[in-house]
Tab-separated table of C-alpha atoms in Angstrom:
chain	number	residue	atom	x	y	z
Z	1	PHE	CA	-34.544	7.788	1.856
Z	2	ASP	CA	-35.418	9.111	-1.586
Z	3	TRP	CA	-36.118	6.175	-3.899
Z	4	SER	CA	-36.036	7.553	-7.417
Z	5	ALA	CA	-34.344	6.739	-10.688
Z	6	SER	CA	-32.149	9.818	-10.356
Z	7	ASN	CA	-30.538	8.419	-7.194
Z	8	VAL	CA	-29.787	4.891	-8.391
Z	9	ALA	CA	-27.779	4.417	-11.561
Z	10	SER	CA	-26.449	1.497	-13.563
Z	11	VAL	CA	-23.236	1.093	-11.581
Z	12	ASP	CA	-21.770	-1.575	-13.873
Z	13	LYS	CA	-22.087	0.712	-16.914
Z	14	ILE	CA	-20.562	3.661	-15.053
Z	15	ILE	CA	-17.587	1.581	-13.920
Z	16	LEU	CA	-17.081	0.323	-17.478
Z	17	ARG	CA	-17.014	3.932	-18.753
Z	18	ILE	CA	-14.526	4.889	-16.026
Z	19	VAL	CA	-12.252	1.974	-16.978
Z	20	LYS	CA	-12.452	3.004	-20.648
Z	21	CYS	CA	-11.711	6.658	-19.722
Z	22	CYS	CA	-14.922	7.850	-21.325
Z	23	ALA	CA	-16.913	8.617	-18.174
Z	24	LYS	CA	-18.729	11.920	-17.926
Z	25	PRO	CA	-18.634	14.103	-14.812
Z	26	GLN	CA	-22.237	13.141	-14.036
Z	27	ASP	CA	-21.142	9.480	-13.909
Z	28	PHE	CA	-19.028	10.127	-10.818
Z	29	ILE	CA	-21.899	11.923	-9.108
Z	30	SER	CA	-24.343	9.127	-10.032
Z	31	LEU	CA	-21.925	6.460	-8.828
Z	32	TYR	CA	-21.523	8.202	-5.481
Z	33	ARG	CA	-25.296	8.626	-5.030
Z	34	SER	CA	-25.912	4.999	-5.971
Z	35	LEU	CA	-23.340	3.741	-3.474
Z	36	GLU	CA	-24.790	5.954	-0.758
Z	37	ASN	CA	-28.310	4.707	-1.530
Z	38	ALA	CA	-27.111	1.102	-1.542
Z	39	LYS	CA	-26.687	1.381	2.235
Z	40	ASN	CA	-30.361	2.304	2.580
Z	41	ILE	CA	-31.381	-0.493	0.234
Z	42	PHE	CA	-29.487	-2.992	2.409
Z	43	ILE	CA	-31.283	-1.730	5.508
Z	44	ILE	CA	-34.642	-2.147	3.748
Z	45	LEU	CA	-33.709	-5.661	2.615
Z	46	GLN	CA	-32.717	-6.586	6.167
Z	47	GLN	CA	-36.108	-5.341	7.358
Z	48	VAL	CA	-37.882	-7.288	4.594
Z	49	LEU	CA	-36.025	-10.461	5.580
Z	50	TRP	CA	-36.877	-9.992	9.246
Z	51	THR	CA	-40.536	-9.216	8.436
Z	52	LEU	CA	-40.891	-12.262	6.188
Z	53	GLN	CA	-39.397	-14.525	8.813
Z	54	GLN	CA	-41.543	-13.046	11.612
Z	55	HIS	CA	-44.765	-12.854	9.613
Z	56	HIS	CA	-44.501	-16.409	8.374
Z	57	ALA	CA	-42.983	-17.845	11.574
Z	58	VAL	CA	-39.928	-19.036	9.696
Z	59	THR	CA	-36.745	-19.668	11.625
Z	60	THR	CA	-33.260	-19.212	10.246
Z	61	GLU	CA	-32.694	-22.945	10.720
Z	62	GLU	CA	-35.715	-23.741	8.522
Z	63	VAL	CA	-34.427	-21.414	5.803
Z	64	VAL	CA	-30.988	-23.029	5.886
Z	65	ALA	CA	-32.559	-26.520	5.860
Z	66	SER	CA	-34.799	-25.623	2.916
Z	67	ASP	CA	-31.766	-24.352	1.012
Z	68	ARG	CA	-30.022	-27.683	1.510
Z	69	ASN	CA	-33.135	-29.798	0.836
Z	70	PRO	CA	-36.076	-27.976	-0.839
Z	71	SER	CA	-38.400	-30.991	-0.349
Z	72	SER	CA	-38.074	-30.633	3.436
Z	73	VAL	CA	-40.450	-27.636	3.586
Z	74	SER	CA	-43.499	-28.630	5.640
Z	75	SER	CA	-47.085	-27.370	5.357
Z	76	PRO	CA	-47.824	-26.017	8.829
Z	77	ALA	CA	-44.696	-23.882	9.084
Z	78	THR	CA	-46.454	-20.880	7.560
Z	79	GLN	CA	-49.807	-19.156	7.807
Z	80	VAL	CA	-50.837	-17.269	4.701
Z	81	ASN	CA	-52.844	-14.014	4.936
Z	82	GLU	CA	-55.825	-13.248	2.722
Z	83	ASP	CA	-54.011	-10.331	1.040
Z	84	GLU	CA	-51.368	-12.671	-0.375
Z	85	THR	CA	-53.442	-13.784	-3.337
Z	86	SER	CA	-50.580	-15.325	-5.326
Z	87	ILE	CA	-49.768	-17.590	-2.395
Z	88	ASN	CA	-53.428	-18.238	-1.414
Z	89	GLU	CA	-54.087	-19.987	-4.697
Z	90	GLN	CA	-51.347	-22.507	-3.979
Z	91	SER	CA	-51.302	-25.450	-1.625
Z	92	PRO	CA	-49.698	-24.817	1.794
Z	93	THR	CA	-46.542	-26.680	0.783
Z	94	GLU	CA	-46.203	-24.687	-2.453
Z	95	ALA	CA	-46.831	-21.466	-0.527
Z	96	ASN	CA	-44.144	-22.374	1.996
Z	97	LYS	CA	-41.690	-23.140	-0.790
Z	98	LYS	CA	-42.453	-19.762	-2.381
Z	99	ILE	CA	-41.920	-17.932	0.918
Z	100	PHE	CA	-38.723	-19.849	1.606
Z	101	SER	CA	-37.587	-18.954	-1.917
Z	102	TYR	CA	-38.162	-15.223	-1.247
Z	103	ILE	CA	-36.397	-15.421	2.089
Z	104	LEU	CA	-33.454	-17.341	0.616
Z	105	SER	CA	-33.083	-14.862	-2.248
Z	106	VAL	CA	-32.950	-11.852	0.079
Z	107	ARG	CA	-30.709	-13.672	2.547
Z	108	LYS	CA	-28.199	-14.719	-0.153
Z	109	LEU	CA	-28.126	-11.202	-1.559
Z	110	LEU	CA	-27.321	-9.805	1.880
Z	111	GLU	CA	-24.719	-12.508	2.625
Z	112	ASN	CA	-22.923	-12.063	-0.706
Z	113	SER	CA	-22.741	-8.286	-0.517
Z	114	SER	CA	-20.759	-6.027	1.738
Z	115	ILE	CA	-22.456	-2.861	2.888
Z	116	GLU	CA	-19.206	-1.849	4.576
Z	117	MET	CA	-17.289	-2.170	1.298
Z	118	LEU	CA	-19.862	-0.105	-0.603
Z	119	GLY	CA	-19.684	2.549	2.108
Z	120	GLU	CA	-15.894	2.595	1.948
Z	121	VAL	CA	-15.911	3.003	-1.851
Z	122	ALA	CA	-18.420	5.861	-1.528
Z	123	GLU	CA	-16.253	7.557	1.118
Z	124	ARG	CA	-13.118	7.218	-1.004
Z	125	LEU	CA	-14.905	8.586	-4.050
Z	126	GLN	CA	-16.173	11.575	-2.078
Z	127	ALA	CA	-12.693	12.130	-0.598
Z	128	ALA	CA	-11.198	12.304	-4.108
Z	129	VAL	CA	-13.884	14.068	-6.154
Z	130	ASP	CA	-15.393	17.417	-5.246
Z	131	MET	CA	-19.001	16.494	-6.084
Z	132	GLU	CA	-20.444	19.999	-5.842
Z	133	ALA	CA	-17.746	21.578	-8.016
Z	134	THR	CA	-17.980	18.670	-10.480
Z	135	ALA	CA	-21.723	19.263	-10.854
Z	136	ASN	CA	-21.280	23.019	-11.259
Z	137	TRP	CA	-18.306	22.959	-13.654
Z	138	HIS	CA	-19.415	19.885	-15.643
Z	139	SER	CA	-15.897	18.545	-15.285
Z	140	VAL	CA	-14.485	16.059	-12.767
Z	141	LEU	CA	-12.628	18.101	-10.163
Z	142	ILE	CA	-10.288	16.356	-7.752
Z	143	ARG	CA	-10.238	17.841	-4.263
Z	144	VAL	CA	-7.268	20.001	-3.328
Z	145	GLY	CA	-5.139	18.073	-0.866
Z	146	TYR	CA	-6.108	14.651	-2.196
Z	147	ASP	CA	-2.913	14.219	-4.260
Z	148	ALA	CA	0.158	16.407	-3.656
Z	149	GLU	CA	1.621	15.833	-7.132
Z	150	LEU	CA	-1.658	16.771	-8.805
Z	151	ASP	CA	-1.908	19.889	-6.623
Z	152	LEU	CA	1.624	20.882	-7.716
Z	153	LEU	CA	0.759	20.372	-11.388
Z	154	LYS	CA	-2.422	22.439	-10.978
Z	155	GLU	CA	-0.384	25.229	-9.414
Z	156	LYS	CA	2.159	25.114	-12.241
Z	157	TYR	CA	-0.660	25.133	-14.760
Z	158	SER	CA	-2.347	28.164	-13.277
Z	159	THR	CA	0.808	30.201	-12.569
Z	160	HIS	CA	3.360	29.164	-15.202
Z	161	LEU	CA	1.333	28.124	-18.243
Z	162	PRO	CA	0.953	31.597	-19.784
Z	163	GLN	CA	4.740	32.108	-19.655
Z	164	LEU	CA	5.397	28.629	-21.085
Z	165	LEU	CA	3.102	29.386	-24.016
Z	166	VAL	CA	4.901	32.663	-24.710
Z	167	GLU	CA	8.264	30.835	-24.657
Z	168	ALA	CA	6.965	28.041	-26.932
Z	169	LYS	CA	5.662	30.638	-29.408
Z	170	ALA	CA	9.006	32.473	-29.384
Z	171	GLN	CA	10.919	29.242	-30.097
Z	172	HIS	CA	8.555	28.366	-32.931
Z	173	ASP	CA	8.818	31.894	-34.383
Z	174	HIS	CA	12.620	31.606	-34.300
Z	175	LEU	CA	12.546	28.275	-36.173
Z	176	PHE	CA	9.826	29.257	-38.653
Z	177	PRO	CA	9.878	33.061	-39.017
Z	178	ARG	CA	7.654	33.081	-42.122
Z	179	LEU	CA	4.853	31.311	-40.205
Z	180	ALA	CA	5.084	33.503	-37.086
Z	181	GLU	CA	2.177	35.750	-37.986
Z	182	PHE	CA	-0.070	32.734	-38.697
Z	183	MET	CA	0.752	30.679	-35.601
Z	184	GLU	CA	-0.428	30.857	-32.030
Z	185	ALA	CA	0.577	28.715	-29.049
Z	186	ILE	CA	-2.352	27.260	-27.126
Z	187	PHE	CA	-2.674	24.543	-24.508
Z	188	LEU	CA	-5.097	21.666	-25.107
Z	189	PRO	CA	-5.395	19.546	-21.957
Z	190	GLN	CA	-5.852	15.835	-22.557
Z	191	VAL	CA	-6.192	12.997	-20.101
Z	192	SER	CA	-5.988	9.477	-21.415
Z	193	ARG	CA	-5.383	5.962	-20.197
Z	194	GLN	CA	-1.793	4.808	-20.357
Z	195	ASN	CA	-1.362	1.192	-21.535
């Protein structure tokens, strides 16, 4: 698991750019990497939760009880190590409350998130977008076979576009003969959000 800033992006900002149709090709790659890394982050958080509960002899029932009634945390439930200086300086009850707070935070994060859903979104994104070609061409490239209509349009574009441009130029020249020598027919692709 490679934990670096290049592998975890600001997913909310990327999604906002996608919704506004102003996302860059790198956004799709960053979104995919972030979703893939989210699975590893969840595994680490599960290990942290288990370690906290084991290390501090905290049961799931105690965590649930402390969530319902924070004043119910008792002193002897936890033993604090010497390397935990921030907790050592506190009374045992305060230390227990702090530990329960950490455990509850991690537990709630895990309960309110779906690793399966993140994995499914990552798989769907990879099924649609050719990540390697997108990175190389600096343009979002949809995989061939993902959408039959898009594949047909791509084929028409690559095989029929030159002839369509010649025909468009001829029609324009017929309508405006004086401008024929100054005009050229070109294709400017544009993708935009339809309201």
